[in-house]
Amino acid sequence: MNESEQLDEIITCRINDRRKTVEPCSMIIFGASGDLTSRKLIPALYHLFIENALPNPFRIVGFARREKTDQQWREELLVAVQQFSRTQPIDMRVWNEFADSIFYTQGDFSEVEAYQRLETKLSMFGDERLRRNLLFYLATSPSQFGEVVEQLHDAALLTRDNQEKFWQRIVVEKPFGHDLASAEQLNADLTRFAHEKQVFRIDHYLGKETVQNILMFRFSNAVFEQLWNRQSIDHVQITVSEKLGVGERGGYYEEAGAIRDMVQNHLLQVLSLVAMEPPVSLDAEPIRDEKVKLLKSIRPLSIADVAKQVVRGQYFAGTIDGQPRPGYRQETKVKTNSDVETFVAMKLLIDNWRWSGVPFYLRTGKSLPLSASEVRVQFKPTPHVLFAEKCGGKLDANAITLRLQPDEGIYLRFNGKVPGTSLSVRPVRMHFSYNSEFGAYTPEAYERLLLEAMAGDATLFIRRDEVETAWGIVDSIRNGWKNKPLTNREFYSAGTWGPVAAEDLIVQSAHEWRNPQPVN
Ligand code: BG6
């Protein structure tokens, strides 16, 4: 071990083992023919296999309507992995070894015999742990959750009592409903045959390293945590911008819009991690308790508040990186007079001791100039005494930016003297980059999430009350938009940072949007 490795060893505090114990199990994917399976799940499992992180033995069973053999499914998945794997090329020797654990069973979700076939397939695996430790991944439409869970229960594949030697868990994808009422219904459907502890609701943002680092950053650094409150912070901006338009997902997006697609889950999750109180421990429940408490302290929005504090937008044709881009209404499966929002900006207030009076601005949109997700914490300015005469309001207040993706890192912006005989001040940056510090380690969020679900750790998953509270916030916003078509100030050209109305929103509070910048 060289000197620097020794230092790392001394200063690294292992909070838990890098690899949790994951018992041998089978993962059954419902909706196995879908996009998620080929783009995310199988590439993630393949990488976990490469890293030796999967339990041994382990089996994957795809469940879908189309007729195909195990071998045919393996071949299809190979093509997908060749396209979507984060590492290339695929090592065929490793793939073949991995593919030996992949199986397929054909069936309709409502067909009793299909679950019997699944049972037969599982019993072929011999090892009792592969037959009874079961991770059911519902990559299906939420309208099918209830049916699948009931059928699994009837086929004795899912047992509600999880005190036994063996376990069964259900992983569900977003969208988790389309409003509070439907989310409550889904929760009721799922927990009819499973305990809440067996339900793992995914928000893939929680699987991102940088999102997980928010808690580490806040609670393991006294220097920042002491400033993390209304005394020092002027306001916070959370931006998730995407260059991509809705592309082929017009059908889904017409039902979702940016508020359901991004705000209900990813943005509110990031907000709760940035603003929550320290949990009593790093276990799942204390962390989730604090997140829910934070979401519940967001000041409710009346219809009048929505008009003042929330802005929608929709892109029209424009250019991004010199390439022409269609308007939202020209995208496939989108109505030509659609009023669905592709952009949302809002100002939220958190009514608790720490944050009273500090605005949190949340903003997300498609067809924006840059893909970047970041949290910018803007500190209060210094008293305008020493530099007031010459610099006035131009002296930049300090800011910390947590760059969640890409170019993951943290920047501290402060003022420094420009070298020379004159006395000039200008903002400078201190920059921590994940890549330079730790090397290019970029596991996909799904790798971490799948492993956590297999290990039974719910920290990175959304609890029932959390998802319902988030829907309550989104419903109040949608209520304010009801029967209100978009106005001219709410359209923006593809390739710009959103509609004029978003400027109006922030200017009213004497703030300005700080757009993410490309990192050189
Ligand atoms: C998904 C949304 O949940 O998140 C997509 O449905 C969005 O519309 C995506 O593009 C963004 O995720 P990421 O990981 O690319 O930031």
Short mmCIF file of N, CA, C and O in Angstrom, two decimals, residues 23 48-49 53 70 84-85 114 131 181 201 235 274 306 324 329 336 345 350 374 410 482-483:
data_model
loop_
_atom_site.label_atom_id
_atom_site.label_comp_id
_atom_site.label_asym_id
_atom_site.label_seq_id
_atom_site.Cartn_x
_atom_site.Cartn_y
_atom_site.Cartn_z
N GLU A 23 -29.28 -12.40 -0.19
CA GLU A 23 -29.48 -13.85 -0.22
C GLU A 23 -29.84 -14.30 -1.63
O GLU A 23 -30.45 -13.54 -2.39
N LEU A 48 -23.96 -5.62 -12.44
CA LEU A 48 -23.85 -6.18 -11.07
C LEU A 48 -23.20 -7.57 -11.13
O LEU A 48 -22.42 -7.94 -10.27
N PHE A 49 -23.52 -8.29 -12.19
CA PHE A 49 -22.92 -9.62 -12.38
C PHE A 49 -21.41 -9.49 -12.57
O PHE A 49 -20.62 -10.19 -11.94
N ALA A 53 -21.55 -8.67 -7.68
CA ALA A 53 -22.40 -8.13 -6.60
C ALA A 53 -23.73 -8.87 -6.50
O ALA A 53 -24.45 -8.70 -5.52
N ASP A 70 -36.76 -19.21 -23.72
CA ASP A 70 -35.69 -18.59 -22.91
C ASP A 70 -34.59 -18.09 -23.85
O ASP A 70 -34.10 -16.97 -23.72
N PHE A 84 -27.30 -0.60 -25.01
CA PHE A 84 -27.51 0.29 -23.86
C PHE A 84 -26.52 0.13 -22.71
O PHE A 84 -26.57 0.90 -21.75
N SER A 85 -25.64 -0.85 -22.79
CA SER A 85 -24.71 -1.02 -21.67
C SER A 85 -23.80 0.20 -21.54
O SER A 85 -23.34 0.75 -22.53
N ALA A 114 -51.03 -18.60 -16.15
CA ALA A 114 -49.72 -18.00 -16.39
C ALA A 114 -48.90 -18.00 -15.09
O ALA A 114 -47.69 -18.20 -15.10
N ARG A 131 -36.74 -20.34 -5.19
CA ARG A 131 -38.18 -20.51 -5.39
C ARG A 131 -38.98 -19.63 -4.46
O ARG A 131 -40.13 -19.30 -4.72
N ALA A 181 -55.64 10.67 -5.37
CA ALA A 181 -56.65 9.61 -5.22
C ALA A 181 -56.17 8.31 -5.86
O ALA A 181 -56.31 7.22 -5.26
N ARG A 201 -40.98 1.47 -3.85
CA ARG A 201 -41.36 2.39 -4.94
C ARG A 201 -40.11 3.11 -5.44
O ARG A 201 -39.43 3.78 -4.66
N HIS A 235 -31.79 32.11 -0.83
CA HIS A 235 -32.76 31.26 -1.52
C HIS A 235 -32.03 30.08 -2.14
O HIS A 235 -30.79 30.06 -2.16
N VAL A 274 -32.33 18.13 0.31
CA VAL A 274 -31.60 19.38 0.53
C VAL A 274 -32.08 20.07 1.80
O VAL A 274 -31.30 20.70 2.51
N VAL A 306 -51.04 29.57 -6.75
CA VAL A 306 -50.52 28.91 -7.96
C VAL A 306 -50.34 29.96 -9.05
O VAL A 306 -49.32 29.99 -9.75
N PRO A 324 -32.32 22.15 -35.96
CA PRO A 324 -33.72 22.53 -35.79
C PRO A 324 -34.46 21.50 -34.92
O PRO A 324 -34.20 20.30 -35.03
N ARG A 329 -46.13 20.58 -29.93
CA ARG A 329 -47.38 20.23 -30.62
C ARG A 329 -47.15 19.51 -31.94
O ARG A 329 -48.07 18.99 -32.54
N THR A 336 -52.51 18.63 -31.53
CA THR A 336 -51.97 19.86 -32.15
C THR A 336 -52.38 21.11 -31.38
O THR A 336 -51.82 22.18 -31.61
N ALA A 345 -41.85 25.97 -13.50
CA ALA A 345 -40.99 26.68 -12.54
C ALA A 345 -41.88 27.08 -11.39
O ALA A 345 -43.05 27.44 -11.61
N ILE A 350 -41.15 26.95 2.75
CA ILE A 350 -41.19 25.85 3.72
C ILE A 350 -41.43 26.45 5.10
O ILE A 350 -40.61 27.23 5.59
N GLU A 374 -28.90 20.54 -11.11
CA GLU A 374 -28.11 21.09 -10.01
C GLU A 374 -28.93 21.78 -8.95
O GLU A 374 -30.07 22.20 -9.20
N ILE A 410 -19.11 19.72 -6.85
CA ILE A 410 -19.62 20.77 -5.96
C ILE A 410 -18.74 22.01 -6.17
O ILE A 410 -17.51 21.90 -6.21
N LYS A 482 -56.46 24.30 -13.68
CA LYS A 482 -57.66 23.74 -14.29
C LYS A 482 -58.38 24.77 -15.15
O LYS A 482 -58.56 25.92 -14.72
N ASN A 483 -58.78 24.37 -16.35
CA ASN A 483 -59.52 25.24 -17.28
C ASN A 483 -58.77 26.52 -17.64
O ASN A 483 -59.38 27.51 -18.02
#
